mmCIF file with all atom_site columns, C-alpha atoms in Angstrom:
data_model
loop_
_atom_site.group_PDB
_atom_site.id
_atom_site.type_symbol
_atom_site.label_atom_id
_atom_site.label_alt_id
_atom_site.label_comp_id
_atom_site.label_asym_id
_atom_site.label_entity_id
_atom_site.label_seq_id
_atom_site.pdbx_PDB_ins_code
_atom_site.Cartn_x
_atom_site.Cartn_y
_atom_site.Cartn_z
_atom_site.occupancy
_atom_site.B_iso_or_equiv
_atom_site.pdbx_formal_charge
_atom_site.auth_seq_id
_atom_site.auth_comp_id
_atom_site.auth_asym_id
_atom_site.auth_atom_id
_atom_site.pdbx_PDB_model_num
ATOM 1  C CA . GLN A 1 1  ? 1.406   13.652  -4.742  1.00 80.00 ? 239 GLN A CA 1
ATOM 2  C CA . ASP A 1 2  ? 3.862   15.546  -2.559  1.00 92.00 ? 240 ASP A CA 1
ATOM 3  C CA . ALA A 1 3  ? 3.669   12.847  0.121   1.00 95.00 ? 241 ALA A CA 1
ATOM 4  C CA . LEU A 1 4  ? 5.128   10.310  -2.293  1.00 91.00 ? 242 LEU A CA 1
ATOM 5  C CA . ARG A 1 5  ? 8.110   12.499  -3.148  1.00 92.00 ? 243 ARG A CA 1
ATOM 6  C CA . LEU A 1 6  ? 8.703   14.509  0.019   1.00 93.00 ? 244 LEU A CA 1
ATOM 7  C CA . GLY A 1 7  ? 7.020   12.662  2.854   1.00 93.00 ? 245 GLY A CA 1
ATOM 8  C CA . ASP A 1 8  ? 8.506   10.946  5.866   1.00 96.00 ? 246 ASP A CA 1
ATOM 9  C CA . ILE A 1 9  ? 8.778   7.197   5.342   1.00 97.00 ? 247 ILE A CA 1
ATOM 10 C CA . ASP A 1 10 ? 7.693   4.491   7.790   1.00 97.00 ? 248 ASP A CA 1
ATOM 11 C CA . PHE A 1 11 ? 7.991   0.776   7.039   1.00 97.00 ? 249 PHE A CA 1
ATOM 12 C CA . PHE A 1 12 ? 5.234   -1.285  8.654   1.00 96.00 ? 250 PHE A CA 1
ATOM 13 C CA . HIS A 1 13 ? 5.800   -4.629  6.907   1.00 95.00 ? 251 HIS A CA 1
ATOM 14 C CA . ALA A 1 14 ? 8.893   -6.011  5.240   1.00 93.00 ? 252 ALA A CA 1
ATOM 15 C CA . ASP A 1 15 ? 9.955   -9.511  4.362   1.00 94.00 ? 253 ASP A CA 1
ATOM 16 C CA . GLU A 1 16 ? 11.469  -11.163 1.311   1.00 92.00 ? 254 GLU A CA 1
ATOM 17 C CA . GLN A 1 17 ? 8.291   -10.975 -0.767  1.00 96.00 ? 255 GLN A CA 1
ATOM 18 C CA . LYS A 1 18 ? 5.950   -8.400  0.789   1.00 97.00 ? 256 LYS A CA 1
ATOM 19 C CA . LEU A 1 19 ? 6.624   -4.751  1.522   1.00 97.00 ? 257 LEU A CA 1
ATOM 20 C CA . GLY A 1 20 ? 4.410   -2.149  3.150   1.00 97.00 ? 258 GLY A CA 1
ATOM 21 C CA . PHE A 1 21 ? 5.357   1.419   3.953   1.00 97.00 ? 259 PHE A CA 1
ATOM 22 C CA . SER A 1 22 ? 3.749   4.813   4.342   1.00 97.00 ? 260 SER A CA 1
ATOM 23 C CA . ARG A 1 23 ? 4.776   8.295   3.247   1.00 97.00 ? 261 ARG A CA 1
ATOM 24 C CA . THR A 1 24 ? 3.365   11.198  5.245   1.00 97.00 ? 262 THR A CA 1
ATOM 25 C CA . PHE A 1 25 ? 3.493   14.864  4.299   1.00 97.00 ? 263 PHE A CA 1
ATOM 26 C CA . GLY A 1 26 ? 1.271   17.529  5.813   1.00 96.00 ? 264 GLY A CA 1
ATOM 27 C CA . ASN A 1 27 ? -2.131  15.996  6.446   1.00 96.00 ? 265 ASN A CA 1
ATOM 28 C CA . VAL A 1 28 ? -1.801  13.243  3.808   1.00 96.00 ? 266 VAL A CA 1
ATOM 29 C CA . ARG A 1 29 ? -0.615  9.691   4.422   1.00 96.00 ? 267 ARG A CA 1
ATOM 30 C CA . LEU A 1 30 ? -0.053  7.349   1.485   1.00 96.00 ? 268 LEU A CA 1
ATOM 31 C CA . ARG A 1 31 ? 0.237   3.625   2.152   1.00 96.00 ? 269 ARG A CA 1
ATOM 32 C CA . ILE A 1 32 ? 2.142   1.614   -0.420  1.00 97.00 ? 270 ILE A CA 1
ATOM 33 C CA . TYR A 1 33 ? 1.847   -2.173  -0.602  1.00 97.00 ? 271 TYR A CA 1
ATOM 34 C CA . VAL A 1 34 ? 3.964   -4.393  -2.874  1.00 97.00 ? 272 VAL A CA 1
ATOM 35 C CA . ASN A 1 35 ? 3.347   -8.134  -3.140  1.00 97.00 ? 273 ASN A CA 1
ATOM 36 C CA . ARG A 1 36 ? 6.157   -9.955  -4.939  1.00 96.00 ? 274 ARG A CA 1
ATOM 37 C CA . SER A 1 37 ? 4.966   -13.379 -3.782  1.00 96.00 ? 275 SER A CA 1
ATOM 38 C CA . ASP A 1 38 ? 2.888   -15.959 -5.648  1.00 95.00 ? 276 ASP A CA 1
ATOM 39 C CA . GLU A 1 39 ? 0.181   -15.827 -2.945  1.00 93.00 ? 277 GLU A CA 1
ATOM 40 C CA . PRO A 1 40 ? -2.481  -13.161 -2.328  1.00 94.00 ? 278 PRO A CA 1
ATOM 41 C CA . TRP A 1 41 ? -1.983  -10.702 0.532   1.00 95.00 ? 279 TRP A CA 1
ATOM 42 C CA . ASP A 1 42 ? -5.029  -9.337  2.386   1.00 94.00 ? 280 ASP A CA 1
ATOM 43 C CA . ILE A 1 43 ? -4.574  -5.680  3.298   1.00 94.00 ? 281 ILE A CA 1
ATOM 44 C CA . PRO A 1 44 ? -6.781  -2.929  4.755   1.00 91.00 ? 282 PRO A CA 1
ATOM 45 C CA . SER A 1 45 ? -8.270  -0.795  2.035   1.00 85.00 ? 283 SER A CA 1
ATOM 46 C CA . GLY A 1 46 ? -8.675  2.929   1.836   1.00 84.00 ? 284 GLY A CA 1
ATOM 47 C CA . PRO A 1 47 ? -9.291  5.414   -0.931  1.00 88.00 ? 285 PRO A CA 1
ATOM 48 C CA . LEU A 1 48 ? -7.323  3.842   -3.760  1.00 89.00 ? 286 LEU A CA 1
ATOM 49 C CA . LEU A 1 49 ? -5.030  6.050   -5.844  1.00 92.00 ? 287 LEU A CA 1
ATOM 50 C CA . TYR A 1 50 ? -3.459  3.390   -8.032  1.00 93.00 ? 288 TYR A CA 1
ATOM 51 C CA . GLY A 1 51 ? -3.058  -0.354  -8.114  1.00 93.00 ? 289 GLY A CA 1
ATOM 52 C CA . HIS A 1 52 ? -2.489  -3.490  -10.107 1.00 94.00 ? 290 HIS A CA 1
ATOM 53 C CA . ASN A 1 53 ? -3.851  -7.011  -9.549  1.00 94.00 ? 291 ASN A CA 1
ATOM 54 C CA . LEU A 1 54 ? -6.350  -6.112  -6.804  1.00 91.00 ? 292 LEU A CA 1
ATOM 55 C CA . HIS A 1 55 ? -9.422  -8.064  -5.724  1.00 86.00 ? 293 HIS A CA 1
ATOM 56 C CA . ASN A 1 56 ? -12.179 -6.826  -3.396  1.00 77.00 ? 294 ASN A CA 1
ATOM 57 C CA . VAL A 1 57 ? -12.672 -8.967  -0.310  1.00 71.00 ? 295 VAL A CA 1
ATOM 58 C CA . ALA A 1 58 ? -14.838 -6.725  1.885   1.00 78.00 ? 296 ALA A CA 1
ATOM 59 C CA . PRO A 1 59 ? -15.642 -3.005  2.101   1.00 78.00 ? 297 PRO A CA 1
ATOM 60 C CA . ASP A 1 60 ? -12.564 -2.397  4.251   1.00 85.00 ? 298 ASP A CA 1
ATOM 61 C CA . TRP A 1 61 ? -10.197 -5.111  2.919   1.00 88.00 ? 299 TRP A CA 1
ATOM 62 C CA . LEU A 1 62 ? -8.508  -5.874  -0.382  1.00 91.00 ? 300 LEU A CA 1
ATOM 63 C CA . SER A 1 63 ? -6.667  -8.914  -1.574  1.00 93.00 ? 301 SER A CA 1
ATOM 64 C CA . LEU A 1 64 ? -3.480  -7.892  -3.299  1.00 94.00 ? 302 LEU A CA 1
ATOM 65 C CA . GLY A 1 65 ? -2.862  -10.593 -5.887  1.00 95.00 ? 303 GLY A CA 1
ATOM 66 C CA . ALA A 1 66 ? 0.445   -12.158 -6.804  1.00 95.00 ? 304 ALA A CA 1
ATOM 67 C CA . MET A 1 67 ? 2.889   -9.553  -8.136  1.00 96.00 ? 305 MET A CA 1
ATOM 68 C CA . GLY A 1 68 ? 0.401   -6.790  -7.341  1.00 96.00 ? 306 GLY A CA 1
ATOM 69 C CA . PHE A 1 69 ? 0.789   -3.387  -5.759  1.00 97.00 ? 307 PHE A CA 1
ATOM 70 C CA . CYS A 1 70 ? -1.353  -0.465  -4.664  1.00 95.00 ? 308 CYS A CA 1
ATOM 71 C CA . ILE A 1 71 ? -1.294  2.996   -3.138  1.00 95.00 ? 309 ILE A CA 1
ATOM 72 C CA . THR A 1 72 ? -4.027  4.147   -0.769  1.00 93.00 ? 310 THR A CA 1
ATOM 73 C CA . LYS A 1 73 ? -4.545  7.652   0.603   1.00 93.00 ? 311 LYS A CA 1
ATOM 74 C CA . GLU A 1 74 ? -5.861  8.921   3.917   1.00 93.00 ? 312 GLU A CA 1
ATOM 75 C CA . LEU A 1 75 ? -6.204  12.379  5.396   1.00 95.00 ? 313 LEU A CA 1
ATOM 76 C CA . ILE A 1 76 ? -4.837  12.675  8.926   1.00 93.00 ? 314 ILE A CA 1
#
């Protein structure tokens, strides 16, 4: 994915244990979520490229479990 290597970066959530940022290149935006906490983190879902420790909550939401991460992709 060129967006992951070459894309502009935009942080939309950052604290000691949770990090969310996007990488945009051309018409592709990747959203990366990292949960380093012991608690789940509910995030908006999208077409999932890769992830670890994910749980479905609703069609448009995921629960990112403790020490989980994921990458979603959207066309813009």
